[in-house]
Coordinates of N, CA and C in Angstrom, one line a residue:
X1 N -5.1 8.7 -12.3 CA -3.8 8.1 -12.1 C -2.9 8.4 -13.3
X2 N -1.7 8.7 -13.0 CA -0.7 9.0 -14.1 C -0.6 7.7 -14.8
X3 N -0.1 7.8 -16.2 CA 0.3 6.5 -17.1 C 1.9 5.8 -16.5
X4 N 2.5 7.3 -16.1 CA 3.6 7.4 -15.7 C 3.8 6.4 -14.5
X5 N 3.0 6.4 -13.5 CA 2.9 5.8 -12.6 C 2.8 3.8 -13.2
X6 N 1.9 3.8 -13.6 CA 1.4 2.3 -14.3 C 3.2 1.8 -15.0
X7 N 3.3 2.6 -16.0 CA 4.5 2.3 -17.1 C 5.7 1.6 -15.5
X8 N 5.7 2.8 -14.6 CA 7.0 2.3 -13.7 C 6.9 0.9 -12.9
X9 N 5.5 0.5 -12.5 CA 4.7 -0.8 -12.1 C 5.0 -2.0 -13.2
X10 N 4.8 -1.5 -14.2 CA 5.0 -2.4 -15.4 C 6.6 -3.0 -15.1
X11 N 7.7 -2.0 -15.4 CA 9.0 -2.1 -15.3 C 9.8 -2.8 -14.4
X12 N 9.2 -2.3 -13.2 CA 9.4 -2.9 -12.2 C 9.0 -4.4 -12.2
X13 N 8.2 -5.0 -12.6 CA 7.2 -6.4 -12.6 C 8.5 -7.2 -13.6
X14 N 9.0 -6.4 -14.9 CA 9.3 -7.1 -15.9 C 10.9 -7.4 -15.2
X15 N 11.4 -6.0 -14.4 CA 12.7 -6.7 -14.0 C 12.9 -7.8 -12.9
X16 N 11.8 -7.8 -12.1 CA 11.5 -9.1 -11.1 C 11.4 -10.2 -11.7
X17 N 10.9 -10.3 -13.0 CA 10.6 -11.5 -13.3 C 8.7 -11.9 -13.2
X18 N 8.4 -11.0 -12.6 CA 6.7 -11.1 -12.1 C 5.4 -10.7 -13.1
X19 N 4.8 -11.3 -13.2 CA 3.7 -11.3 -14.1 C 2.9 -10.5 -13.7
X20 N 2.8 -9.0 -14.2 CA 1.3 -8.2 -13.7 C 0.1 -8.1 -14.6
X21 N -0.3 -9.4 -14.3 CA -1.8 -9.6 -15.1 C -2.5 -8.1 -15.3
X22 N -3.5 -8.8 -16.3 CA -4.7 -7.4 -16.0 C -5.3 -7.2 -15.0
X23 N -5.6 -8.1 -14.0 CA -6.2 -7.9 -12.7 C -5.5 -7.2 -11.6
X24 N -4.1 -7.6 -11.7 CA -3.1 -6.7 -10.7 C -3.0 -5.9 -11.1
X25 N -3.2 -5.2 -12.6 CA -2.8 -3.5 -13.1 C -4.1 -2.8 -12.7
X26 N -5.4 -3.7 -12.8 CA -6.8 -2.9 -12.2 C -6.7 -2.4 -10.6
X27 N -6.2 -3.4 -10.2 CA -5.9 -3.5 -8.3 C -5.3 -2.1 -8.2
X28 N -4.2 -2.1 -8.4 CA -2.8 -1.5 -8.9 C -3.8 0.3 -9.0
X29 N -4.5 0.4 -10.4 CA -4.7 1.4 -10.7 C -6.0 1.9 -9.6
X30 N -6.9 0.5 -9.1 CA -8.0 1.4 -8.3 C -7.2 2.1 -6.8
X31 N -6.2 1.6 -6.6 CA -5.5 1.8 -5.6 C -4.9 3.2 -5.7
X32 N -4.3 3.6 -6.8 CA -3.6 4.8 -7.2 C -4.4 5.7 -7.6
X33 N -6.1 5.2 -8.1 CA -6.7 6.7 -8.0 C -7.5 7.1 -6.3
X34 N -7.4 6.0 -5.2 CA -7.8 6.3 -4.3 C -7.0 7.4 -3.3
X35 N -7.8 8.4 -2.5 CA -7.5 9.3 -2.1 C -7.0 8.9 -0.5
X36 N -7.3 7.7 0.0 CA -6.5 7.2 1.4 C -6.6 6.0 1.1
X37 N -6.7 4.7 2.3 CA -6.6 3.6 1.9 C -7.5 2.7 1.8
X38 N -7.7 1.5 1.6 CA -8.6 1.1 1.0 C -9.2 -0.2 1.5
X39 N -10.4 -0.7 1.6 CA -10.4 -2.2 1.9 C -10.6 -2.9 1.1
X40 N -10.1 -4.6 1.3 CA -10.2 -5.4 0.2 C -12.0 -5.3 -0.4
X41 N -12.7 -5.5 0.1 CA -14.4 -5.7 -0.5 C -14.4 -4.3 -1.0
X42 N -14.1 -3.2 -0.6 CA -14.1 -2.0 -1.7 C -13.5 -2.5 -2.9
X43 N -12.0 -3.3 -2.5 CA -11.4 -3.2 -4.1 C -12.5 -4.4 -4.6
X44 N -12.7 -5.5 -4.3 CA -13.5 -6.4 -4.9 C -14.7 -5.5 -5.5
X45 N -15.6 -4.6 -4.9 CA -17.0 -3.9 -5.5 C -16.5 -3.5 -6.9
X46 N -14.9 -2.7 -7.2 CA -14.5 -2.1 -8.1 C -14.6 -2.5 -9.1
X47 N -13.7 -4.0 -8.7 CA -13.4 -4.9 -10.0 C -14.4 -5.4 -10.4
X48 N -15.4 -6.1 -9.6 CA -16.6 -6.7 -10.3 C -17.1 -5.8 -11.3
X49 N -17.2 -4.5 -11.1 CA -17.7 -3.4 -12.1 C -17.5 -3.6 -13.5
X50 N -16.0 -4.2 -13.5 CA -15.5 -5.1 -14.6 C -15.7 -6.3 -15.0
X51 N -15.1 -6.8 -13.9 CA -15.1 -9.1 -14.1 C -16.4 -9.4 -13.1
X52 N -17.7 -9.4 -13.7 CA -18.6 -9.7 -12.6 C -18.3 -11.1 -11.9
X53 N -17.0 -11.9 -12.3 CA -16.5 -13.2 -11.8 C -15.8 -13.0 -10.9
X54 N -15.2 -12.0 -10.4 CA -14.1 -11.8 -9.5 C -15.1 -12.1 -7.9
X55 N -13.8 -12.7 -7.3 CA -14.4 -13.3 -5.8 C -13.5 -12.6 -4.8
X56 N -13.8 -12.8 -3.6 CA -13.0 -12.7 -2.7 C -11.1 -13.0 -2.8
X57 N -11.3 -14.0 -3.0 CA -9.8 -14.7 -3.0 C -9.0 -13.9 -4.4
X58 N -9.7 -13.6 -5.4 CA -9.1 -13.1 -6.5 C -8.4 -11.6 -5.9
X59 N -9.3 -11.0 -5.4 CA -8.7 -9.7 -4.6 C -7.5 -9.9 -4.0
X60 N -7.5 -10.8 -3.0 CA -6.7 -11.2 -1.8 C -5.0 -11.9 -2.7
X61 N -5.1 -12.2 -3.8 CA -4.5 -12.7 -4.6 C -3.8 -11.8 -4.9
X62 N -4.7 -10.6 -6.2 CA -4.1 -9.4 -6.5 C -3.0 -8.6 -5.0
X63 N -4.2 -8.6 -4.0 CA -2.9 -7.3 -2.9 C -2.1 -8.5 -2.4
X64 N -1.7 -9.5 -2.4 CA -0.5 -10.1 -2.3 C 0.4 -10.1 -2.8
X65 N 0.1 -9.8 -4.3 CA 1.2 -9.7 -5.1 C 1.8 -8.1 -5.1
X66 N 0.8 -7.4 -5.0 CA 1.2 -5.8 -5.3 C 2.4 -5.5 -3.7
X67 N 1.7 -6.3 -2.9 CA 2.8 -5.9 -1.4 C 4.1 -6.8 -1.6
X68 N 3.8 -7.8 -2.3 CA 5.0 -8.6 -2.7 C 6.3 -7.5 -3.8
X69 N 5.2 -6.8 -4.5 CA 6.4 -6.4 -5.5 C 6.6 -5.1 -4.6
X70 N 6.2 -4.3 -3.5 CA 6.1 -3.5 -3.0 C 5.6 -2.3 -3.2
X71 N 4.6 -2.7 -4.2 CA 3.6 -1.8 -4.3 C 2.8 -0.8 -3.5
X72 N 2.6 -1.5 -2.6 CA 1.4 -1.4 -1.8 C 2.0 -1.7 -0.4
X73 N 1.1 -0.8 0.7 CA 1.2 -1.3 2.1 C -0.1 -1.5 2.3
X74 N 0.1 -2.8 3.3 CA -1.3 -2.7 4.3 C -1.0 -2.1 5.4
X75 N -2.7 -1.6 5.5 CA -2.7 -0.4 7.3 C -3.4 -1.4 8.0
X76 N -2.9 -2.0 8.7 CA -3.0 -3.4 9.6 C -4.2 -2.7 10.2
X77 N -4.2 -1.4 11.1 CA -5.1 -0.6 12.2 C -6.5 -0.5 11.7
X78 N -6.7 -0.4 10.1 CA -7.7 -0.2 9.1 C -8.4 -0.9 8.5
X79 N -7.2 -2.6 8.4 CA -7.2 -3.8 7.5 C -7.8 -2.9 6.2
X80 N -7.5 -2.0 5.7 CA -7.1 -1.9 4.4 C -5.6 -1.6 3.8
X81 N -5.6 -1.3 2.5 CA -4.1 -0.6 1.4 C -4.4 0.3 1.0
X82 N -3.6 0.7 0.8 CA -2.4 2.2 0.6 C -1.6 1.7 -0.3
X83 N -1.5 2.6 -2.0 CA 0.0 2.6 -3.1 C 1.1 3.1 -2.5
X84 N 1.8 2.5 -2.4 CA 3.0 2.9 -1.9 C 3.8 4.2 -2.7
X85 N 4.1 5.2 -1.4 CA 4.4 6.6 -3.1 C 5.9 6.0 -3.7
X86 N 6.5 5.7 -2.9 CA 7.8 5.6 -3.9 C 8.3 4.0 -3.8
X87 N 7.3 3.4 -4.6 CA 7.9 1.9 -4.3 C 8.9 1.6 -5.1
X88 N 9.5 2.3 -6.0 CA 10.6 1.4 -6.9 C 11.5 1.6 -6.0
X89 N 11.8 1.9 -4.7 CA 12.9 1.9 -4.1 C 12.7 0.4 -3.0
X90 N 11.7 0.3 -2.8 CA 11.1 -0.9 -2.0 C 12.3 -0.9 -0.4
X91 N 10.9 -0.3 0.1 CA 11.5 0.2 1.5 C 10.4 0.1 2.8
X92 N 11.0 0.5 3.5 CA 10.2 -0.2 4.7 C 9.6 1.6 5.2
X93 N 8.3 1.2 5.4 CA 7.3 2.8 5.5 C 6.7 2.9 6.7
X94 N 7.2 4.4 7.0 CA 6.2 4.5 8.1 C 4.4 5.4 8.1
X95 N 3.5 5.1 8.3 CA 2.0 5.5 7.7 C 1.8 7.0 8.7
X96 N 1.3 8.0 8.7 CA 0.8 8.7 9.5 C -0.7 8.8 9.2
X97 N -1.7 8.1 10.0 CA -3.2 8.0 9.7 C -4.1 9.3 10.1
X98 N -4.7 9.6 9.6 CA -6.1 10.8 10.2 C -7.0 10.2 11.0
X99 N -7.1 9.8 11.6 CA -8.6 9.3 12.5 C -9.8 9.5 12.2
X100 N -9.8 11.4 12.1 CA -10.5 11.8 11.8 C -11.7 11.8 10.1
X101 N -10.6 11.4 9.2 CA -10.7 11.2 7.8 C -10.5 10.3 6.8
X102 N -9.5 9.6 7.6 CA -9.2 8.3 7.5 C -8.2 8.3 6.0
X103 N -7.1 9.8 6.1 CA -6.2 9.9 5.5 C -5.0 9.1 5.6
X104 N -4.3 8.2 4.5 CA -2.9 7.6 4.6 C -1.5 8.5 4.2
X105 N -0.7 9.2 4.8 CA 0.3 9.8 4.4 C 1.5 8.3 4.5
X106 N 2.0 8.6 3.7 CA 3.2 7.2 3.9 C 4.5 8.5 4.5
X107 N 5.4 8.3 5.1 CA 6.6 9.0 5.0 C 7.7 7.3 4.9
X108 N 9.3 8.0 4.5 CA 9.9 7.2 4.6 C 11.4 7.7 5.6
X109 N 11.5 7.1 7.0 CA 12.2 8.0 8.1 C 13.2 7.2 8.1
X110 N 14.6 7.4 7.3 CA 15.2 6.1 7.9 C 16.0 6.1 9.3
X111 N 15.9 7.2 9.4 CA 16.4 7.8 11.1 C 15.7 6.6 11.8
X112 N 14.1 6.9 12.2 CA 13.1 5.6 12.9 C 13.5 4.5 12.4
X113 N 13.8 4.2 11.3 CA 13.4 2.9 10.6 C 15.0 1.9 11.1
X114 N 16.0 3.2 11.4 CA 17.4 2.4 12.6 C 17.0 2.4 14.2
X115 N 16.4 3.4 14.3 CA 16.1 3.3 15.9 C 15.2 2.4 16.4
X116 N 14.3 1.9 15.6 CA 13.8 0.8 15.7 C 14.3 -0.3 15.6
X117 N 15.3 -0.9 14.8 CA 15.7 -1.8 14.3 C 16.7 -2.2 15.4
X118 N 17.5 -0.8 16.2 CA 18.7 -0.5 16.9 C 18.0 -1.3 18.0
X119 N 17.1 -0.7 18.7 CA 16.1 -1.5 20.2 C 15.6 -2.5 19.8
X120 N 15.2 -3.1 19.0 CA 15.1 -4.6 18.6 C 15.9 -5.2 18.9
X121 N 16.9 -5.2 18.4 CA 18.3 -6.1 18.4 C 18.8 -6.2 19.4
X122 N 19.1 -4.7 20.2 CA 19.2 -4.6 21.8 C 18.3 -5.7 22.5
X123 N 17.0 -5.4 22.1 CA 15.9 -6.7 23.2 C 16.4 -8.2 22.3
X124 N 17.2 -8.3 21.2 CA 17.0 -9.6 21.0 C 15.5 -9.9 20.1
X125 N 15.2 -9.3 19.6 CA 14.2 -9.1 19.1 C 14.6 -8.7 17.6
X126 N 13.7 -9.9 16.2 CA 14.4 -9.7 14.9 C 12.8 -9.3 14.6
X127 N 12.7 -8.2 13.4 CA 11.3 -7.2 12.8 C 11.1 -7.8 11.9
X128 N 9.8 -8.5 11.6 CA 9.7 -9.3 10.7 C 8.5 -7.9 9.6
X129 N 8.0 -7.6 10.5 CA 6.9 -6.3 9.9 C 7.3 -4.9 9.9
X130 N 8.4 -4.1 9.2 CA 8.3 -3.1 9.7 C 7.4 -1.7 9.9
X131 N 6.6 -2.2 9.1 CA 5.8 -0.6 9.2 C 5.1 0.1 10.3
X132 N 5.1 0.9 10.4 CA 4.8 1.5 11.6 C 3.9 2.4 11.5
X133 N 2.2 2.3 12.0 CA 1.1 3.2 12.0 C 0.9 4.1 13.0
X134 N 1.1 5.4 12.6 CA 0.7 6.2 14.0 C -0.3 7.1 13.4
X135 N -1.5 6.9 14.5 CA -2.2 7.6 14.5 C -2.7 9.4 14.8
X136 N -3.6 10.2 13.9 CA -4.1 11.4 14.7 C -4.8 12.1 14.0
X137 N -4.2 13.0 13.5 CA -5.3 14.4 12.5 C -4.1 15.0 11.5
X138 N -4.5 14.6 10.2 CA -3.7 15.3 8.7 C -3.7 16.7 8.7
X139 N -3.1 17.6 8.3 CA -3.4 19.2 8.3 C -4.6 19.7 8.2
X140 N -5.4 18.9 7.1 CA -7.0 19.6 6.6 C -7.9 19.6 8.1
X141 N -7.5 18.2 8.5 CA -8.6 18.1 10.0 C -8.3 18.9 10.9
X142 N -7.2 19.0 11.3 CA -7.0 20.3 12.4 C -7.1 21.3 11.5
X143 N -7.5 22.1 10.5 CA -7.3 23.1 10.1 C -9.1 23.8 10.0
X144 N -9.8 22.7 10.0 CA -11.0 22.6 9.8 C -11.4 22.8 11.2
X145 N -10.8 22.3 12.1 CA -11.2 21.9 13.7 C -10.9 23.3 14.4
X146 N -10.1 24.2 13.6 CA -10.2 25.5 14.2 C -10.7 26.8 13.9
X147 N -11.5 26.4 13.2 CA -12.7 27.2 13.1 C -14.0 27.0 13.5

């Protein structure tokens, strides 16, 4: 994980007003060396590696906060997290999953993210969750699948 990445997490915390303990920068960092996304008892196995004290709830604590500052998304389809790639703009994301690998691409569409918003309103309908998970196969898996 870049320092670069951590320092901007920091910045972001200090202009909120938000306290990023040492437990949310561990959260934080096991998240950003992960290569898809993650489940809470993985992140809990991590940290105990460190705090043999840390519990369930202590986890559940940390990714609260990290989706609060927008750190982080949850992949509801997974019930794990994903770092958010560009969260200092704190925006609403759409996931593209691998099935096959169980790869997280984040994109950010704001085209979908009105046309969604646009048929909501039409049905009378206000988006309290926006993200939006669509499933299938990342480049490497069909790339692999055709040979």
């Amino acid at each position: 994980m870049s320092n670069k990445l951590l320092e901007q997490a920091r910045t972001v915390c200090q202009q909120n007003g938000a306290r990023f303990t040492p437990v949310r920068e561990q959260v934080f960092c096991f998240l950003a060396d992960a290569q898809g996304s993650v489940g809470a008892y993985d992140l809990l196995t991590q940290l105990q590696q460190i705090d043999t004290k840390a519990k369930p709830p202590t986890i559940y604590r940390a990714l609260d906060f990290l989706i609060e500052q927008g750190f982080v998304h949850k992949v509801e389809s997974q019930n794990a997290y994903v770092l958010c790639s560009h969260f200092a703009e704190h925006h609403k994301a759409q996931l593209l999953i691998c099935d096959n690998c169980g790869y997280v691409q984040e994109i950010d569409n704001k085209t979908i993210h009105d046309a969604l918003n646009k048929a909501a309103k039409q049905s009378g309908f206000k988006i309290l969750k926006p993200t939006i998970e669509a499933h299938g196969l990342c480049a490497s898996c069909i790339d692999s699948n055709k040979g």
